Amino acid sequence: MLHLLGVNLPDQKLVQYALPLFYGIGQKTALKVLATLSIHKTCKIADLSEPQVNQLSTLLSDMKIESDLRKQIRANIMHHRSIGSYVGRRHAMGLPVRGQNTKNNAKTARRLNGRWLKSEKREYSSSTRSIIPSTDSPFESFFNRKWF
Amino acid sequence: MAHRILASTPLLRTSLSLTARARAVVPAQYANYVTASAVVMAGGKAKKAAPKIKAQSNSFRKKKASDDDKGESGSGGATRLNDKYYKPSVPVKVEEFLPSTATKEHVGQVLGFPTTVVPALEQTPYPTLLSEQFELVKPAALVVRESTVSLLEKVDQAMKTPSSQNRIVLTGEAGSGKSALLLQTVSHCLSAGWIVIYVPKASTWMNSSFAYNKVANTTSFIQPLLASNLVGQIQNVNKSVLSKINTSEDAMVGRHEVQKGTSLSALLEIGVKDQFASQDVMEFFMKEISSQKDIPTLVAVDEVNSFFRPTQYLSQDNKELDPEHLKLSKLFLNYISGKSSFKHGAVIGATSDTLLANKSEVLDVALGVKEVSPYKRLSETILPWTQGLTSVEVPSYTREEAKGVFDYYKKANIFFDAASEPFFLNKFITSNGNPRKFFTACAKGI
């Protein structure tokens, strides 16, 4: 079990199919990584030498993967929210963003679309903003709401 | 009906074996039906040990080493032949395939590999489909064909001529006997005392199954482990011959110094022990044997088409490497294309249709086996390596050769029908004389 940048790579797995276990690496980038490091396609994690593992971790830490990538995606979506765009509103409501029909068939969007904002809310849930209650009356806070 | 019952959960959870479960659901009216297998099993029951009834878990059970350790054939698991139905083959007495017996008079006779040569041949695995035949029909023996005789005549002429003039590629349809012919040539040269470098599966060199490292400041790559394996194989095959040849100069192989006058087998030992020196060992070794005139060299490469198409290795730019970028393959390509030459010897390759992905259109076009539209662009990097190769087509069996093989199969007991003329004709005509199909027709009745 090779532990690399927060991810456990099983020893018996081929390197080509172990690299996509990182968030942000798919089949194509995995092959590119193998090519850059001159690792043959039937190499298993257990067959990697120390210097090769070091080269691999250096290369991976230069790429945008895992938490860095997640932050970037979240930042992109939060940007839409903060400028009050249509795209941001749709993300917040958990509905299709790219102009799809919602009369029928918006199942994936309904299931998946709000998740980047929910985690954002969760992250800042202990911030001072939510602890201090709003001084507006319920009527005022309804009309002062920036999104519907 | 029984299937549906078997699939129901209560029965699935019992610890009975599949056969016991099947017996449990069979209605009484069928219970007394006796199958042929029951009769056979009743006869063999005294010898048979008690069957293991294990709990049938639905999860994957890893096979232990003891499971496969059951004598006979090397193949394990699902491909193992059931002792009840497959009787071990009777080894047939055959004469030896020697330079004296591989002549026109013996065309149609099945001759076995000589006992002096078999240990050398077993250093490498036999070509896959041929090895299946050799498992079934012992001993490993091949029929002397007209193409064998003509090829061996060419090889005997090559004993006195440089290898750049003797570069042959065996072509033909699938199963026509190219690998077998190559094996016979290898055996012939081993008996005649040549230095033989036999590569049974060149595709394993190119299919990204061995580690590779870039050589600094070049576009080439080395495959240390592969080179080391090859060096070890050459040493084991040609031990006696190589111990008599000494190096003609000093050299530096990897981190080791080689003095002038060390025997070539000692040189190869260095490559076996230190895989990172093995590429240099290989290059120095080839240079030494190509510069001496006493002992001719044969380079026999099966699946030679993998030398003429891009490999599955990737360069650092994520582009497929050509065989010329791999140092070991380039070394062999030099001899195959005639850029380097043995003073006396031959280079013989055999194409293989086993894997469609390994086919080389460039080679087929260069040999004249295939015609493509003149507008089709063939790889300009690979085409130059195919200059000057002669194609030798391996035909299907003639009547005489097929008869000899048929008699051999009968003696080896791979079919139990009477060896009559109509039966032979049936097999010969339905397989169209194709050696592989003829074998499956006789062995499996297809």
Coordinates of C-alpha atoms in Angstrom, one line a residue:
Chain A
M1 CA 0.0 0.0 0.0
L2 CA 1.7 3.1 -1.2
H3 CA 0.4 6.3 0.5
L4 CA 0.9 9.2 -1.8
L5 CA -0.5 12.8 -1.3
G6 CA -3.4 11.6 0.8
V7 CA -4.4 8.6 -1.4
N8 CA -3.7 4.9 -0.7
L9 CA -2.5 3.1 -3.8
P10 CA -2.8 -0.7 -3.6
D11 CA 0.4 -2.5 -4.3
Q12 CA -1.0 -5.1 -6.8
K13 CA -2.7 -2.5 -8.9
L14 CA -1.1 -1.4 -12.2
V15 CA 0.2 2.1 -12.0
Q16 CA -1.8 3.0 -15.1
Y17 CA -5.0 2.2 -13.2
A18 CA -4.0 3.3 -9.8
L19 CA -3.2 6.9 -10.7
P20 CA -6.9 7.7 -11.6
L21 CA -7.7 7.1 -8.0
F22 CA -6.5 10.7 -7.5
Y23 CA -9.2 13.3 -7.8
G24 CA -8.3 15.1 -11.0
I25 CA -6.4 12.3 -12.8
G26 CA -8.2 10.2 -15.4
Q27 CA -7.1 7.6 -18.0
K28 CA -5.4 10.1 -20.3
T29 CA -3.4 12.0 -17.7
A30 CA -2.4 8.7 -16.1
L31 CA -0.8 7.7 -19.4
K32 CA 0.9 11.0 -19.7
V33 CA 2.4 10.7 -16.3
L34 CA 3.7 7.2 -17.2
A35 CA 5.2 8.5 -20.4
T36 CA 6.9 11.4 -18.6
L37 CA 8.4 9.1 -16.0
S38 CA 9.2 6.3 -18.5
I39 CA 7.2 3.7 -16.6
H40 CA 6.0 0.7 -18.7
K41 CA 2.3 0.0 -18.9
T42 CA 2.4 -3.3 -17.0
C43 CA 4.3 -1.8 -14.0
K44 CA 2.6 -2.4 -10.7
I45 CA 2.8 -0.1 -7.7
A46 CA 5.0 -2.6 -5.9
D47 CA 7.5 -2.6 -8.8
L48 CA 8.2 1.1 -8.5
S49 CA 11.6 2.0 -7.2
E50 CA 12.3 4.7 -4.5
P51 CA 13.6 7.3 -7.0
Q52 CA 10.6 6.6 -9.2
V53 CA 8.2 7.1 -6.4
N54 CA 9.9 10.4 -5.5
Q55 CA 9.7 11.5 -9.1
L56 CA 6.0 10.5 -9.2
S57 CA 5.2 12.5 -6.0
T58 CA 7.1 15.5 -7.3
L59 CA 5.2 15.4 -10.6
L60 CA 1.8 15.0 -8.9
S61 CA 2.4 17.8 -6.4
D62 CA 3.0 20.1 -9.4
M63 CA -0.4 19.1 -10.9
K64 CA -3.7 20.5 -9.7
I65 CA -5.3 17.5 -8.1
E66 CA -7.3 16.6 -4.9
S67 CA -8.1 19.5 -2.6
D68 CA -6.5 22.2 -4.8
L69 CA -8.7 21.2 -7.7
R70 CA -11.8 21.0 -5.5
K71 CA -11.1 24.5 -4.2
Q72 CA -10.8 25.8 -7.7
I73 CA -14.1 24.2 -8.8
R74 CA -15.8 25.6 -5.7
A75 CA -14.3 29.0 -6.3
N76 CA -15.6 29.1 -9.9
I77 CA -19.1 28.3 -8.8
M78 CA -19.0 30.7 -5.8
H79 CA -18.0 33.4 -8.2
H80 CA -21.2 32.9 -10.2
R81 CA -23.2 33.1 -6.9
S82 CA -21.4 36.2 -5.7
I83 CA -22.0 38.1 -8.9
G84 CA -25.7 37.0 -8.8
S85 CA -25.7 35.4 -12.2
Y86 CA -28.3 33.0 -13.6
V87 CA -25.7 30.2 -13.5
G88 CA -25.1 30.9 -9.7
R89 CA -28.9 30.9 -9.0
R90 CA -29.3 27.5 -10.8
H91 CA -26.5 26.0 -8.9
A92 CA -28.0 27.2 -5.6
M93 CA -31.4 25.8 -6.5
G94 CA -30.0 22.5 -7.6
L95 CA -31.4 22.8 -11.1
P96 CA -29.8 22.4 -14.6
V97 CA -27.5 25.2 -15.3
R98 CA -26.9 25.0 -19.1
G99 CA -30.4 25.7 -20.4
Q100 CA -31.8 22.1 -20.3
N101 CA -35.5 21.4 -20.0
T102 CA -36.9 21.0 -16.6
K103 CA -40.4 19.9 -17.5
N104 CA -39.2 16.3 -17.4
N105 CA -35.7 14.8 -17.0
A106 CA -33.7 17.0 -14.7
K107 CA -32.8 14.2 -12.4
T108 CA -29.0 14.4 -12.4
A109 CA -29.1 18.1 -11.9
R110 CA -31.5 17.8 -9.0
R111 CA -29.4 15.1 -7.4
L112 CA -25.9 16.6 -7.9
N113 CA -26.0 20.3 -8.7
G114 CA -26.1 22.0 -5.3
R115 CA -23.2 20.1 -3.8
W116 CA -20.4 22.7 -4.3
L117 CA -22.4 25.3 -2.5
K118 CA -23.6 23.1 0.3
S119 CA -20.0 22.3 1.3
E120 CA -19.2 26.0 1.0
K121 CA -22.0 26.8 3.5
R122 CA -20.8 24.0 5.7
E123 CA -17.3 25.2 5.7
Y124 CA -18.2 28.7 6.9
S125 CA -20.9 27.5 9.2
S126 CA -18.9 28.5 12.2
S127 CA -18.1 32.0 11.0
T128 CA -19.4 35.0 12.9
R129 CA -21.9 35.9 10.1
S130 CA -24.3 33.1 10.9
I131 CA -23.9 33.3 14.8
I132 CA -24.9 36.9 15.0
P133 CA -28.7 37.1 14.2
S134 CA -29.9 39.5 11.6
T135 CA -31.4 42.8 12.9
D136 CA -34.0 43.0 10.1
S137 CA -37.7 42.2 10.7
P138 CA -38.9 39.0 9.0
F139 CA -40.7 41.3 6.4
E140 CA -37.6 43.3 5.7
S141 CA -35.3 40.2 5.5
F142 CA -37.7 38.7 3.0
F143 CA -37.4 41.7 0.6
N144 CA -33.7 42.2 1.3
R145 CA -32.9 38.7 0.2
K146 CA -30.7 38.8 -2.9
W147 CA -31.8 35.4 -4.3
F148 CA -35.0 33.5 -4.7
Chain B
M1 CA -36.5 -26.2 -14.0
A2 CA -33.6 -27.5 -11.9
H3 CA -31.8 -24.3 -12.7
R4 CA -34.5 -22.2 -11.2
I5 CA -34.5 -24.3 -8.0
L6 CA -30.7 -24.1 -7.8
A7 CA -30.9 -20.4 -8.0
S8 CA -33.2 -20.1 -5.0
T9 CA -31.7 -18.8 -1.8
P10 CA -32.2 -21.6 0.7
L11 CA -30.2 -24.0 -1.5
L12 CA -27.6 -21.4 -2.2
R13 CA -26.8 -21.1 1.4
T14 CA -26.2 -24.7 2.1
S15 CA -22.7 -26.1 2.3
L16 CA -23.3 -28.7 -0.3
S17 CA -21.2 -28.8 -3.5
L18 CA -22.9 -28.0 -6.8
T19 CA -23.2 -31.7 -7.8
A20 CA -24.8 -32.6 -4.5
R21 CA -27.2 -29.7 -4.9
A22 CA -28.1 -30.8 -8.4
R23 CA -28.7 -34.3 -7.2
A24 CA -30.9 -33.0 -4.4
V25 CA -33.3 -31.3 -6.8
V26 CA -33.6 -34.0 -9.4
P27 CA -37.1 -35.6 -9.3
A28 CA -37.3 -39.3 -8.4
Q29 CA -38.2 -40.3 -12.0
Y30 CA -34.9 -39.1 -13.3
A31 CA -32.8 -40.2 -10.3
N32 CA -32.1 -43.7 -11.8
Y33 CA -30.8 -42.4 -15.2
V34 CA -27.3 -43.6 -15.5
T35 CA -24.9 -41.4 -17.6
A36 CA -21.7 -42.5 -19.2
S37 CA -19.7 -40.4 -16.8
A38 CA -21.3 -42.3 -13.9
V39 CA -20.1 -45.6 -15.3
V40 CA -16.6 -44.2 -15.8
M41 CA -16.6 -42.7 -12.3
A42 CA -17.8 -46.0 -10.8
G43 CA -14.7 -47.7 -12.4
G44 CA -12.3 -45.1 -11.1
K45 CA -13.8 -44.7 -7.6
A46 CA -11.4 -47.0 -6.0
K47 CA -8.5 -44.8 -7.0
K48 CA -10.3 -41.5 -6.6
A49 CA -9.8 -39.7 -3.2
A50 CA -12.9 -38.4 -1.3
P51 CA -14.2 -35.2 -3.0
K52 CA -13.7 -32.1 -1.0
I53 CA -17.0 -30.5 -0.1
K54 CA -16.3 -26.9 0.7
A55 CA -18.7 -24.1 1.6
Q56 CA -19.5 -22.4 -1.7
S57 CA -18.9 -18.8 -0.9
N58 CA -19.9 -16.2 -3.4
S59 CA -16.8 -14.2 -3.0
F60 CA -13.7 -14.7 -5.1
R61 CA -11.4 -17.4 -3.6
K62 CA -7.7 -16.9 -4.3
K63 CA -6.1 -20.0 -5.8
K64 CA -3.3 -21.3 -3.6
A65 CA -0.1 -22.7 -5.0
S66 CA -1.1 -26.2 -3.8
D67 CA -4.2 -26.2 -6.0
D68 CA -2.1 -26.2 -9.2
D69 CA 0.4 -28.6 -8.0
K70 CA -0.9 -31.8 -9.5
G71 CA 1.8 -33.3 -11.6
E72 CA 1.2 -33.8 -15.4
S73 CA 0.7 -30.8 -17.5
G74 CA 2.0 -27.3 -16.8
S75 CA -1.4 -25.7 -17.4
G76 CA -3.6 -25.3 -14.3
G77 CA -7.1 -24.4 -13.5
A78 CA -9.8 -24.5 -16.1
T79 CA -7.4 -25.6 -18.9
R80 CA -6.2 -28.7 -17.0
L81 CA -7.2 -31.9 -18.8
N82 CA -9.5 -34.2 -16.9
D83 CA -7.8 -37.5 -16.1
K84 CA -11.0 -39.5 -16.7
Y85 CA -11.4 -38.4 -20.3
Y86 CA -7.9 -37.6 -21.5
K87 CA -5.4 -40.5 -21.3
P88 CA -1.8 -39.5 -21.3
S89 CA -0.3 -39.7 -24.7
V90 CA 1.9 -42.5 -25.7
P91 CA 5.4 -41.2 -26.6
V92 CA 6.1 -42.3 -30.1
K93 CA 9.5 -43.5 -31.2
V94 CA 10.9 -41.1 -33.8
E95 CA 14.2 -40.7 -35.3
E96 CA 16.2 -37.6 -34.6
F97 CA 16.1 -34.5 -36.8
L98 CA 19.8 -34.2 -37.7
P99 CA 21.5 -32.5 -40.6
S100 CA 21.9 -36.0 -42.1
T101 CA 18.2 -36.9 -41.8
A102 CA 16.7 -33.6 -42.9
T103 CA 17.0 -34.5 -46.6
K104 CA 14.7 -35.0 -49.6
E105 CA 14.4 -38.7 -48.9
H106 CA 12.9 -38.0 -45.5
V107 CA 10.2 -35.6 -46.6
G108 CA 7.0 -36.7 -45.0
Q109 CA 8.7 -38.3 -42.0
V110 CA 8.2 -36.9 -38.5
L111 CA 11.5 -36.5 -36.8
G112 CA 12.0 -35.4 -33.2
F113 CA 14.4 -32.9 -31.8
P114 CA 17.7 -34.5 -30.9
T115 CA 18.4 -35.1 -27.2
T116 CA 21.5 -32.9 -27.4
V117 CA 19.4 -30.0 -28.7
V118 CA 16.3 -30.3 -26.5
P119 CA 17.8 -28.7 -23.4
A120 CA 18.9 -25.7 -25.5
L121 CA 15.4 -25.4 -27.1
E122 CA 13.8 -25.6 -23.6
Q123 CA 15.6 -22.4 -22.5
T124 CA 12.8 -20.5 -24.2
P125 CA 9.1 -21.4 -24.3
Y126 CA 7.9 -22.9 -27.6
P127 CA 5.6 -20.8 -29.7
T128 CA 2.2 -20.8 -27.9
L129 CA 0.0 -22.9 -30.3
L130 CA 2.8 -25.2 -31.1
S131 CA 3.5 -25.9 -27.5
E132 CA -0.2 -27.0 -27.1
Q133 CA 0.4 -29.5 -29.8
F134 CA 3.7 -30.7 -28.1
E135 CA 1.8 -31.1 -24.8
L136 CA -0.7 -33.4 -26.4
V137 CA 1.6 -35.3 -28.7
K138 CA 4.9 -36.3 -27.1
P139 CA 7.8 -36.1 -27.9
A140 CA 8.1 -32.7 -29.6
A141 CA 8.6 -33.6 -33.2
L142 CA 8.0 -31.9 -36.5
V143 CA 7.5 -33.3 -40.0
V144 CA 10.2 -32.8 -42.6
R145 CA 8.7 -30.7 -45.4
E146 CA 9.9 -29.7 -48.8
S147 CA 10.1 -26.1 -47.5
T148 CA 12.3 -27.4 -44.6
V149 CA 14.7 -29.0 -47.1
S150 CA 14.9 -25.9 -49.3
L151 CA 15.4 -23.5 -46.3
L152 CA 18.1 -25.7 -44.8
E153 CA 19.9 -25.7 -48.1
K154 CA 19.9 -21.9 -48.0
V155 CA 21.1 -22.0 -44.4
D156 CA 23.9 -24.4 -45.3
Q157 CA 25.0 -22.0 -48.0
A158 CA 24.9 -19.2 -45.4
M159 CA 27.6 -20.9 -43.5
K160 CA 30.2 -19.4 -45.8
T161 CA 28.6 -16.1 -46.6
P162 CA 27.9 -12.9 -44.7
S163 CA 24.5 -12.6 -43.0
S164 CA 23.6 -9.4 -44.9
Q165 CA 23.1 -11.6 -48.0
N166 CA 21.1 -14.2 -46.0
R167 CA 18.1 -12.3 -44.6
I168 CA 15.0 -14.3 -44.9
V169 CA 11.4 -13.7 -43.7
L170 CA 9.0 -16.7 -43.6
T171 CA 5.5 -15.7 -44.6
G172 CA 2.3 -17.6 -45.2
E173 CA -1.2 -17.9 -43.9
A174 CA -2.1 -18.5 -40.3
G175 CA -1.2 -21.9 -39.1
S176 CA 0.9 -22.8 -42.2
G177 CA 4.0 -23.8 -40.2
K178 CA 6.2 -20.7 -40.1
S179 CA 7.2 -21.0 -36.4
A180 CA 7.6 -24.7 -36.8
L181 CA 9.9 -24.2 -39.8
L182 CA 11.9 -21.7 -37.7
L183 CA 12.2 -24.2 -34.9
Q184 CA 13.5 -26.8 -37.3
T185 CA 16.1 -24.4 -38.5
V186 CA 17.2 -23.5 -35.0
S187 CA 17.5 -27.2 -34.2
H188 CA 19.5 -27.8 -37.3
C189 CA 21.9 -25.0 -36.6
L190 CA 22.3 -26.1 -32.9
S191 CA 23.2 -29.6 -34.1
A192 CA 25.6 -28.2 -36.6
G193 CA 27.4 -26.2 -33.9
W194 CA 26.4 -22.7 -34.9
I195 CA 25.8 -19.8 -32.4
V196 CA 22.1 -19.5 -32.2
I197 CA 20.1 -16.6 -30.9
Y198 CA 16.5 -17.6 -30.9
V199 CA 13.8 -15.1 -30.0
P200 CA 10.4 -17.0 -29.8
K201 CA 8.2 -14.0 -29.1
A202 CA 9.5 -10.7 -30.3
S203 CA 6.2 -9.0 -29.5
T204 CA 7.0 -9.2 -25.8
W205 CA 9.9 -6.9 -26.4
M206 CA 7.6 -4.2 -27.8
N207 CA 4.4 -4.5 -25.8
S208 CA 5.5 -2.5 -22.8
S209 CA 5.8 -5.5 -20.5
F210 CA 9.5 -4.8 -19.5
A211 CA 10.8 -1.7 -17.7
Y212 CA 12.5 0.9 -19.8
N213 CA 14.8 3.8 -19.1
K214 CA 15.8 6.7 -21.2
V215 CA 19.5 7.0 -22.0
A216 CA 20.6 10.6 -21.2
N217 CA 21.1 13.0 -24.1
T218 CA 19.6 10.6 -26.7
T219 CA 16.2 9.6 -27.9
S220 CA 17.0 5.9 -27.1
F221 CA 15.7 3.8 -24.3
I222 CA 17.2 0.7 -22.8
Q223 CA 15.3 -2.3 -21.3
P224 CA 17.7 -3.6 -18.7
L225 CA 15.8 -6.7 -17.5
L226 CA 14.9 -7.8 -21.0
A227 CA 18.5 -7.5 -22.1
S228 CA 19.6 -9.4 -19.0
N229 CA 17.1 -12.2 -19.7
L230 CA 18.3 -12.4 -23.3
V231 CA 21.9 -12.5 -22.3
G232 CA 21.2 -15.4 -19.9
Q233 CA 19.2 -17.3 -22.5
I234 CA 22.0 -17.0 -25.1
Q235 CA 24.5 -18.1 -22.6
N236 CA 22.5 -21.2 -21.6
V237 CA 21.8 -22.2 -25.2
N238 CA 25.3 -21.8 -26.5
K239 CA 27.4 -22.6 -23.5
S240 CA 29.9 -25.0 -25.0
V241 CA 30.4 -23.0 -28.2
L242 CA 30.9 -19.6 -26.5
S243 CA 33.4 -20.8 -24.0
K244 CA 35.8 -21.4 -26.8
I245 CA 35.6 -17.9 -28.3
N246 CA 37.6 -15.1 -26.6
T247 CA 37.2 -11.4 -26.9
S248 CA 39.6 -9.7 -29.3
E249 CA 40.0 -6.4 -27.4
D250 CA 39.5 -4.7 -24.0
A251 CA 36.1 -3.1 -23.4
M252 CA 34.1 -1.3 -20.7
V253 CA 30.7 -2.8 -20.2
G254 CA 28.7 -0.7 -17.7
R255 CA 30.8 -0.4 -14.7
H256 CA 32.8 -3.6 -15.4
E257 CA 36.1 -3.9 -17.3
V258 CA 36.5 -6.7 -19.7
Q259 CA 40.0 -7.8 -20.5
K260 CA 41.1 -9.0 -24.0
G261 CA 40.9 -12.8 -24.1
T262 CA 38.1 -13.4 -21.7
S263 CA 35.7 -16.1 -23.0
L264 CA 32.4 -14.9 -24.3
S265 CA 30.4 -16.9 -21.8
A266 CA 32.3 -15.1 -19.0
L267 CA 31.3 -11.8 -20.7
L268 CA 27.6 -12.9 -20.8
E269 CA 27.8 -13.8 -17.1
I270 CA 28.4 -10.1 -16.4
G271 CA 25.2 -9.2 -18.2
V272 CA 23.3 -11.8 -16.3
K273 CA 24.4 -10.6 -12.9
D274 CA 24.2 -6.8 -13.6
Q275 CA 21.1 -6.0 -15.6
F276 CA 22.2 -2.4 -16.1
A277 CA 25.4 -3.6 -17.9
S278 CA 23.5 -6.1 -20.0
Q279 CA 22.8 -3.7 -22.9
D280 CA 26.5 -3.0 -23.3
V281 CA 27.3 -6.7 -22.9
M282 CA 24.8 -7.5 -25.7
E283 CA 26.3 -4.9 -28.0
F284 CA 29.9 -6.0 -27.4
F285 CA 28.9 -9.6 -27.7
M286 CA 27.3 -9.1 -31.1
K287 CA 30.3 -7.1 -32.3
E288 CA 32.6 -9.9 -31.2
I289 CA 30.7 -12.8 -32.8
S290 CA 30.1 -10.8 -36.0
S291 CA 33.8 -10.2 -36.4
Q292 CA 34.9 -13.8 -36.1
K293 CA 34.8 -16.3 -39.0
D294 CA 35.1 -19.7 -37.4
I295 CA 31.6 -20.2 -36.1
P296 CA 28.6 -19.0 -38.1
T297 CA 25.7 -17.3 -36.3
L298 CA 22.0 -17.7 -36.7
V299 CA 19.6 -15.0 -35.5
A300 CA 16.1 -16.5 -35.5
V301 CA 13.2 -14.2 -34.6
D302 CA 9.6 -15.3 -34.4
E303 CA 6.9 -12.6 -34.6
V304 CA 9.3 -10.5 -36.6
N305 CA 6.5 -8.2 -37.7
S306 CA 6.6 -6.5 -34.3
F307 CA 10.0 -5.0 -35.3
F308 CA 8.2 -3.2 -38.2
R309 CA 5.5 -1.3 -36.4
P310 CA 5.3 1.2 -33.5
T311 CA 5.8 -0.3 -30.1
Q312 CA 3.5 0.2 -27.1
Y313 CA 6.1 2.1 -25.3
L314 CA 5.7 5.9 -24.9
S315 CA 8.3 8.6 -25.3
Q316 CA 8.4 11.4 -22.8
D317 CA 6.2 13.4 -25.2
N318 CA 3.5 10.7 -25.0
K319 CA 4.2 9.5 -28.5
E320 CA 4.6 5.8 -29.4
L321 CA 8.2 4.7 -29.8
D322 CA 9.4 2.9 -32.8
P323 CA 11.5 -0.2 -32.4
E324 CA 14.6 1.7 -33.5
H325 CA 14.3 3.9 -30.3
L326 CA 14.8 0.8 -28.1
K327 CA 18.4 0.0 -28.0
L328 CA 18.1 -3.8 -27.9
S329 CA 15.6 -3.8 -30.7
K330 CA 17.7 -1.5 -32.8
L331 CA 20.7 -3.8 -32.3
F332 CA 18.6 -6.6 -33.8
L333 CA 17.1 -4.4 -36.5
N334 CA 20.6 -3.6 -37.7
Y335 CA 21.2 -7.3 -38.4
I336 CA 17.8 -7.9 -39.8
S337 CA 18.1 -4.9 -42.2
G338 CA 21.7 -5.7 -43.1
K339 CA 23.3 -2.6 -41.7
S340 CA 25.4 -4.8 -39.5
S341 CA 26.4 -8.3 -40.6
F342 CA 27.9 -11.5 -39.3
K343 CA 31.0 -12.6 -41.3
H344 CA 29.3 -15.9 -41.6
G345 CA 25.6 -16.5 -40.7
A346 CA 22.0 -15.8 -41.4
V347 CA 19.1 -13.9 -40.1
I348 CA 15.7 -15.6 -40.4
G349 CA 12.5 -14.1 -39.2
A350 CA 8.9 -15.6 -39.2
T351 CA 5.8 -13.4 -39.2
S352 CA 3.0 -14.3 -36.9
D353 CA -0.7 -13.9 -37.4
T354 CA -1.5 -14.6 -33.7
L355 CA -2.3 -11.1 -32.6
L356 CA -4.0 -8.8 -35.1
A357 CA -2.6 -5.8 -33.3
N358 CA 1.0 -6.9 -34.0
K359 CA 0.5 -7.1 -37.8
S360 CA 2.9 -4.9 -39.8
E361 CA 1.5 -3.5 -43.0
V362 CA 4.8 -2.0 -43.9
L363 CA 6.5 -5.4 -43.8
D364 CA 3.8 -7.1 -45.8
V365 CA 4.0 -4.4 -48.5
A366 CA 7.8 -4.5 -48.5
L367 CA 7.8 -8.3 -48.9
G368 CA 5.2 -8.2 -51.6
V369 CA 2.7 -10.2 -49.6
K370 CA 0.2 -7.4 -49.6
E371 CA -0.7 -4.7 -52.0
V372 CA -2.0 -1.3 -50.9
S373 CA -3.1 1.7 -52.7
P374 CA -0.1 3.9 -53.8
Y375 CA -1.8 6.8 -52.1
K376 CA -1.5 5.1 -48.8
R377 CA 1.2 6.6 -46.7
L378 CA 3.4 4.0 -45.1
S379 CA 5.6 4.9 -42.1
E380 CA 8.7 6.6 -43.5
T381 CA 10.7 5.8 -40.4
I382 CA 10.0 2.0 -40.6
L383 CA 10.1 1.4 -44.3
P384 CA 13.9 1.8 -44.7
W385 CA 14.5 -1.1 -42.3
T386 CA 12.7 -3.5 -44.7
Q387 CA 15.1 -3.2 -47.6
G388 CA 16.6 -6.3 -49.0
L389 CA 14.5 -8.9 -47.1
T390 CA 13.7 -12.1 -49.0
S391 CA 10.3 -13.6 -48.5
V392 CA 9.9 -17.3 -48.3
E393 CA 6.3 -18.5 -48.5
V394 CA 5.4 -21.5 -46.4
P395 CA 2.7 -23.5 -48.2
S396 CA 0.1 -25.9 -46.7
Y397 CA 0.9 -29.6 -46.4
T398 CA 1.3 -31.7 -49.5
R399 CA -0.4 -35.1 -49.5
E400 CA 2.8 -36.8 -48.6
E401 CA 3.6 -34.6 -45.7
A402 CA 0.1 -34.7 -44.4
K403 CA 0.1 -38.5 -44.6
G404 CA 3.3 -38.7 -42.5
V405 CA 1.9 -36.4 -39.9
F406 CA -1.3 -38.4 -39.9
D407 CA 0.6 -41.6 -39.2
Y408 CA 2.4 -39.9 -36.4
Y409 CA -0.8 -38.7 -34.8
K410 CA -2.2 -42.2 -35.0
K411 CA 0.8 -43.7 -33.3
A412 CA 0.6 -41.0 -30.6
N413 CA -3.1 -42.0 -30.0
I414 CA -4.6 -38.6 -30.4
F415 CA -7.6 -40.1 -32.2
F416 CA -9.0 -43.6 -31.9
D417 CA -10.7 -44.1 -35.3
A418 CA -9.1 -46.5 -37.7
A419 CA -6.4 -44.8 -39.8
S420 CA -8.1 -45.3 -43.1
E421 CA -7.7 -43.5 -46.4
P422 CA -11.2 -42.0 -46.4
F423 CA -10.7 -40.8 -42.8
F424 CA -7.4 -39.2 -43.8
L425 CA -8.9 -37.6 -46.9
N426 CA -11.7 -36.2 -44.8
K427 CA -9.3 -34.5 -42.4
F428 CA -7.0 -33.3 -45.2
I429 CA -9.6 -31.8 -47.4
T430 CA -11.7 -30.2 -44.7
S431 CA -8.6 -28.5 -43.3
N432 CA -7.3 -27.6 -46.8
G433 CA -3.9 -28.9 -45.8
N434 CA -3.4 -26.1 -43.3
P435 CA -1.1 -27.7 -40.6
R436 CA -2.8 -26.2 -37.6
K437 CA -6.3 -26.9 -38.8
F438 CA -5.2 -30.5 -39.7
F439 CA -4.0 -31.0 -36.2
T440 CA -7.3 -29.7 -34.6
A441 CA -9.2 -31.8 -37.1
C442 CA -7.4 -34.9 -36.0
A443 CA -7.1 -34.1 -32.3
K444 CA -10.5 -32.6 -31.6
G445 CA -12.6 -34.0 -34.4
I446 CA -13.6 -30.6 -35.6

